[in-house]
CSV table of C-alpha atoms in Angstrom, one decimal:
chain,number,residue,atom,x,y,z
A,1,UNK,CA,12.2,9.1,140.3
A,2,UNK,CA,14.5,10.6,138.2
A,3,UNK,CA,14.2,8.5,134.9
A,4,UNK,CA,17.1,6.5,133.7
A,5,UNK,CA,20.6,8.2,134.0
A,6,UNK,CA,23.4,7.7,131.8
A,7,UNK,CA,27.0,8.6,132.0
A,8,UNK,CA,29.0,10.2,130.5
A,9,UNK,CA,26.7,12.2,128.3
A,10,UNK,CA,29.6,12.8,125.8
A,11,UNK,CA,32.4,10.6,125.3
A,12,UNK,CA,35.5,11.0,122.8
A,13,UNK,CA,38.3,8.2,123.0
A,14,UNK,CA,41.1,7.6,120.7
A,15,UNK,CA,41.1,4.4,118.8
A,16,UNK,CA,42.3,1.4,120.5
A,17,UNK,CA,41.4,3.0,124.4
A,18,UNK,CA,38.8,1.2,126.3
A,19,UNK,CA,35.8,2.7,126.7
A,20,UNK,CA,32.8,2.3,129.8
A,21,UNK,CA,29.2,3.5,129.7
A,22,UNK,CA,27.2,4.1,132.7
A,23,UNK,CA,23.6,3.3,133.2
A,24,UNK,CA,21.4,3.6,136.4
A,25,UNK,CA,17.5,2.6,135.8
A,26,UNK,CA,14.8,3.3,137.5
A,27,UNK,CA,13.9,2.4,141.0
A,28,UNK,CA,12.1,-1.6,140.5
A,29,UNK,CA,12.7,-2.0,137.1
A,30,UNK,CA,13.8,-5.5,136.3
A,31,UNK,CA,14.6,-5.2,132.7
A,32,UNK,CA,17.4,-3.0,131.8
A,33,UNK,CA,18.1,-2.7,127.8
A,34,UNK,CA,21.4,-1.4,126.0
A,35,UNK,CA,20.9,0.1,122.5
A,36,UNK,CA,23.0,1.8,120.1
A,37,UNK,CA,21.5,4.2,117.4
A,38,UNK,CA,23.6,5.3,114.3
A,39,UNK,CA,22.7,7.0,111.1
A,40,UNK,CA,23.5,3.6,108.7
A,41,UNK,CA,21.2,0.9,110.9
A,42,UNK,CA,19.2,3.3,113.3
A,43,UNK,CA,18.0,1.7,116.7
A,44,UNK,CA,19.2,-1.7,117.5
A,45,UNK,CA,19.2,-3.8,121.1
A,46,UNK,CA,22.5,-5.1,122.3
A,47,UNK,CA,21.6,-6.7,125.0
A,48,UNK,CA,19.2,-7.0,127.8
A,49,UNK,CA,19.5,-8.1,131.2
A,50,UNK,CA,16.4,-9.7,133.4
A,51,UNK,CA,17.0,-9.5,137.2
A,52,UNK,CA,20.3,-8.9,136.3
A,53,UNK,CA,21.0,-11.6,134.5
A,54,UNK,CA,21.7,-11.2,130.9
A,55,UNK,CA,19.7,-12.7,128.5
A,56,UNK,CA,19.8,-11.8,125.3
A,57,UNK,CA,23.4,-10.4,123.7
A,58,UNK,CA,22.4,-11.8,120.4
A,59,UNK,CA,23.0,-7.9,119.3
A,60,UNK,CA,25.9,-7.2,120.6
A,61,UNK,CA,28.2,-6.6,117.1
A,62,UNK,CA,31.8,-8.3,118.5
A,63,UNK,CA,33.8,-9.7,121.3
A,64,UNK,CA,35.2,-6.3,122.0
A,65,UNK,CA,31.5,-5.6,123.3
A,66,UNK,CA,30.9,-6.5,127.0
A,67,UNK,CA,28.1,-6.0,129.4
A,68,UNK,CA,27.4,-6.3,132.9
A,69,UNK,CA,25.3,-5.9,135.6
A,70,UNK,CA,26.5,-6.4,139.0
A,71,UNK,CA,23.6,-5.2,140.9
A,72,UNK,CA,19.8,-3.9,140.4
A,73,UNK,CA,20.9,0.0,140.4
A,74,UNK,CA,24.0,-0.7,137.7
A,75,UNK,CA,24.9,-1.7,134.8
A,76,UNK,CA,27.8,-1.1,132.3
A,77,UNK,CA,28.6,-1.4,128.9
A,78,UNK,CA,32.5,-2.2,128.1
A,79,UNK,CA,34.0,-1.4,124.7
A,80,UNK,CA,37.7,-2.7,124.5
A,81,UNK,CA,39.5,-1.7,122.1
A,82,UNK,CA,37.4,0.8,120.8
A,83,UNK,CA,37.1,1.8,116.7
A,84,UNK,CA,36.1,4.5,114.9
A,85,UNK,CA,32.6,2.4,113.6
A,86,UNK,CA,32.2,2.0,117.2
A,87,UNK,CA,31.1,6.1,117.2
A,88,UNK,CA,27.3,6.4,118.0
A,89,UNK,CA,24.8,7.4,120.4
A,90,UNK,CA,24.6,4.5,123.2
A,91,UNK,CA,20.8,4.2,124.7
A,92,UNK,CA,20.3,2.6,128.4
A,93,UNK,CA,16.6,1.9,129.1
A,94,UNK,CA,14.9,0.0,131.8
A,95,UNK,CA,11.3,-1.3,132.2
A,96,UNK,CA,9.2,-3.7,134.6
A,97,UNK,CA,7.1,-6.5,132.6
A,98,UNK,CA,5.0,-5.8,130.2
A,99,UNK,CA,5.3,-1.8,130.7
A,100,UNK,CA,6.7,0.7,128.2
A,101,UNK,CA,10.5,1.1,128.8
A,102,UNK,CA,12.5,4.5,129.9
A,103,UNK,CA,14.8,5.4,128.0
A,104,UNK,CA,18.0,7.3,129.3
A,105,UNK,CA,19.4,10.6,127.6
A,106,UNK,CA,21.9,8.7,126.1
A,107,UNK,CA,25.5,8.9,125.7
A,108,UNK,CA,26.9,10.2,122.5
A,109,UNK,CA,30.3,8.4,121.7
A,110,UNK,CA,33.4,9.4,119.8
A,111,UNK,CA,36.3,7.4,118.5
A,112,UNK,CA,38.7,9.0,116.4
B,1,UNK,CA,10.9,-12.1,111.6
B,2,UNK,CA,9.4,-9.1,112.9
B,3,UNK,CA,10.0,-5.9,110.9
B,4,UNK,CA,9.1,-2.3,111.3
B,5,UNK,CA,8.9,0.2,108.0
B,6,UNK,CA,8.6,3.9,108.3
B,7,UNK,CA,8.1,5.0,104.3
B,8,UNK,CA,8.4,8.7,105.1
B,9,UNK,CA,12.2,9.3,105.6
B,10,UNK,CA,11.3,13.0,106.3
B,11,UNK,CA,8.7,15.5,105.8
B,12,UNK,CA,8.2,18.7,105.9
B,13,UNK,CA,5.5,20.8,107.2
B,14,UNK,CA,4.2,24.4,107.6
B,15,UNK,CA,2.6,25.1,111.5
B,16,UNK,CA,-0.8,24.4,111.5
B,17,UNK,CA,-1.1,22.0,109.1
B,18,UNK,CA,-2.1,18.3,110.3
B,19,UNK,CA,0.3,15.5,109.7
B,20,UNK,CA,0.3,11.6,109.6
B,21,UNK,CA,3.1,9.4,110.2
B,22,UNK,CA,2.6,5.9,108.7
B,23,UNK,CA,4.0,3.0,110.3
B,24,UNK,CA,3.6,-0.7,108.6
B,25,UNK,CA,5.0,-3.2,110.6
B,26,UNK,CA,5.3,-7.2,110.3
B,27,UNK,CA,5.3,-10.0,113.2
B,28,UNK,CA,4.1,-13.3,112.5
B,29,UNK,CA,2.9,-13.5,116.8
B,30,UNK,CA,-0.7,-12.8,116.9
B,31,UNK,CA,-0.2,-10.6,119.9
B,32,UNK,CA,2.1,-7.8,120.2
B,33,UNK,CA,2.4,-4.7,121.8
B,34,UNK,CA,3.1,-1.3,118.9
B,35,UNK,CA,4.5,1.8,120.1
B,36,UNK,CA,5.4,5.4,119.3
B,37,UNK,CA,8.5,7.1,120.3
B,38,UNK,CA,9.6,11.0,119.9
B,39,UNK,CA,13.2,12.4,119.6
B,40,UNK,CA,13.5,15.7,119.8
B,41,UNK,CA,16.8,17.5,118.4
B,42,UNK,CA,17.7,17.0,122.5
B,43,UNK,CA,18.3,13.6,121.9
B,44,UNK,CA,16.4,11.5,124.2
B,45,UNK,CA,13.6,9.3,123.1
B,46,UNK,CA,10.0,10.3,124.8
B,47,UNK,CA,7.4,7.5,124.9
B,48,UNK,CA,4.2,8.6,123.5
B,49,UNK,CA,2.2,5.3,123.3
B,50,UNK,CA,1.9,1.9,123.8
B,51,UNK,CA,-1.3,-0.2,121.9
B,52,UNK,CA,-2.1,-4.0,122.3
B,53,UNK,CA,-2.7,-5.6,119.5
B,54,UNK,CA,-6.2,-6.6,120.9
B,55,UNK,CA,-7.1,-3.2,121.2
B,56,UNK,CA,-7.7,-1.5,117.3
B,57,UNK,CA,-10.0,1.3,118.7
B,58,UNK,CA,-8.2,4.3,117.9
B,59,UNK,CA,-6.6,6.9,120.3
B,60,UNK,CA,-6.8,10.5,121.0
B,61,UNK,CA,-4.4,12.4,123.1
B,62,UNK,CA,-4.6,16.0,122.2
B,63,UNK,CA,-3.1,17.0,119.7
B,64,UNK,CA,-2.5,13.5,118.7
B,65,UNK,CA,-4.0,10.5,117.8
B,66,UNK,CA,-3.4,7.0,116.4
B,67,UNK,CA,-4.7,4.8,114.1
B,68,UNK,CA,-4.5,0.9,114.5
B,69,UNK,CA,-5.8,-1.7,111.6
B,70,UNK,CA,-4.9,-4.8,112.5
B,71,UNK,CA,-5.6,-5.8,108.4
B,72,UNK,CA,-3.2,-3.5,106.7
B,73,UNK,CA,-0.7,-4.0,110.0
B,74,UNK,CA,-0.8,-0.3,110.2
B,75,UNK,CA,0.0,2.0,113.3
B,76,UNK,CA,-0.4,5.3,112.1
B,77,UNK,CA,0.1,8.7,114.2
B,78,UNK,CA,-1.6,12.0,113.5
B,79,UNK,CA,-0.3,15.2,114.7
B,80,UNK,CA,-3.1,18.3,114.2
B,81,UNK,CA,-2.3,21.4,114.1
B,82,UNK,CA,1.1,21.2,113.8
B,83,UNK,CA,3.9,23.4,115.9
B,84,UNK,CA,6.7,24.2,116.1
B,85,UNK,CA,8.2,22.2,119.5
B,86,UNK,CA,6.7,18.8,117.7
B,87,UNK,CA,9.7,18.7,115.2
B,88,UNK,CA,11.7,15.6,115.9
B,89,UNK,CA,12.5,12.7,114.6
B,90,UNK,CA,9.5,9.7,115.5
B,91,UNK,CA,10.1,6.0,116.1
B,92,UNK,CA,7.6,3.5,115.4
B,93,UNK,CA,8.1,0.3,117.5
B,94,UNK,CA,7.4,-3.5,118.1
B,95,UNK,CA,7.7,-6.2,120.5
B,96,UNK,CA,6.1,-9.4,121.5
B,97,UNK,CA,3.9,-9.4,124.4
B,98,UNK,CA,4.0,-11.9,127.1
B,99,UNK,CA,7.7,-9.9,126.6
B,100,UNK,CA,10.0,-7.2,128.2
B,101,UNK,CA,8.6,-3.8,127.2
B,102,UNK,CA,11.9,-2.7,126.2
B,103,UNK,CA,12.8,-5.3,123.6
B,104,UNK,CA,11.9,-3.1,120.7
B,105,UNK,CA,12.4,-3.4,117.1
B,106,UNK,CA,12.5,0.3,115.8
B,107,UNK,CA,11.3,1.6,112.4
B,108,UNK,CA,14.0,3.9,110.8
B,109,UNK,CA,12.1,7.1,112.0
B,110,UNK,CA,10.2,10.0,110.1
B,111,UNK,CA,12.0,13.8,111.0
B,112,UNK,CA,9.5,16.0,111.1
B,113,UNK,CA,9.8,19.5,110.5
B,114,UNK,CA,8.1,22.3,111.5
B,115,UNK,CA,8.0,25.3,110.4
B,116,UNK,CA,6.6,28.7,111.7
């Protein structure tokens, strides 16, 4: 398998512009996890998705924030309009119950 | 609430030398799962190890090993004989069990450097 892929790796957007991240997790994961790491509050979940369904979005930070998951192979994470404390580096990861999750390369966002 | 602590912002090592990372962590479940993560200056965060909280014996893999005491709430991660390729920046982790793996709550991190 070839781990968790995210796109795009790199991302720069002027303020206001909407902004989508890609994730693909592995093959029969069911959980699939969206993180954001950033120097002032490190690691933190967003959001998580079970079969799909979303079921925790206690962490995502506002109502510009949106994620979806439309089948077992993709998921997206929507930022509209994007701000400059939006800038960070955006973790996908999937896992099956109770196992270790995956984490993706990550996809390092810019909004000036 | 459950709370990992990572005391050791960075250190700073010569190659060779051994190295602990300490991890202190806080959950008031009385099962759990503790991990270990490494990011190298790539970027992407390796796994290195998972530990139920049933199991305290202690692991060796290596180079490394790990050191669980369920009384302190400690997770701690040795790295001996030090190189070069082992400076990154390491995560310590917790979540419930009976949960998703990947519901983590991370520790700030330790950077590690080594140098030659």
């Amino acid at each position: 398998d070839a781990g968790v892929i995210q796109s795009p790796r790199h991302e720069v957007t002027e303020m206001g512009q909407e902004v989508t991240l890609r994730c693909k997790p592995i093959s029969g994961h069911d959980y699939l996890f969206w993180y954001r790491q950033t120097m002032m509050r490190g690691l933190e979940l967003l959001i998580y998705f079970n079969n799909n369904v979303p079921i925790d979005d206690s962490g995502m930070p506002e109502d510009r924030f949106s994620a979806k998951m439309p089948n077992a192979s993709f998921s997206t994470l929507k930022i509209q309009p994007s701000e400059p404390r939006d800038s960070a580096v955006y973790f996908c990861a999937s896992s099956s119950y109770r196992t270790e999750a995956f984490f993706g390369q990550g996809t390092r966002l810019t909004v000036v | 609430a459950q709370k990992v602590t990572q005391a050791q912002t960075e250190i700073s090592v010569v190659e060779k030398e051994d190295v602990t990372l300490d991890c202190v962590y806080e959950t008031r479940d009385t099962t759990y799962y503790l991990f270990w993560y490494k990011q190298p200056p790539s970027g992407e965060l390796v796994f290195l190890i998972r530990r139920n909280s049933f199991d305290e014996q202690n692991e060796i893999s290596g180079r490394y090993s790990w050191n669980f005491q369920k009384s302190t709430s400690s997770f701690n991660f040795t790295i001996t004989a030090s190189q070069v390729v082992d400076s990154a920046v390491y995560f310590c982790a917790l979540s419930e069990v009976g949960n998703q793996g990947g519901k983590l709550i991370f520790g700030q991190g330790t950077e590690l450097s080594v140098k030659p």
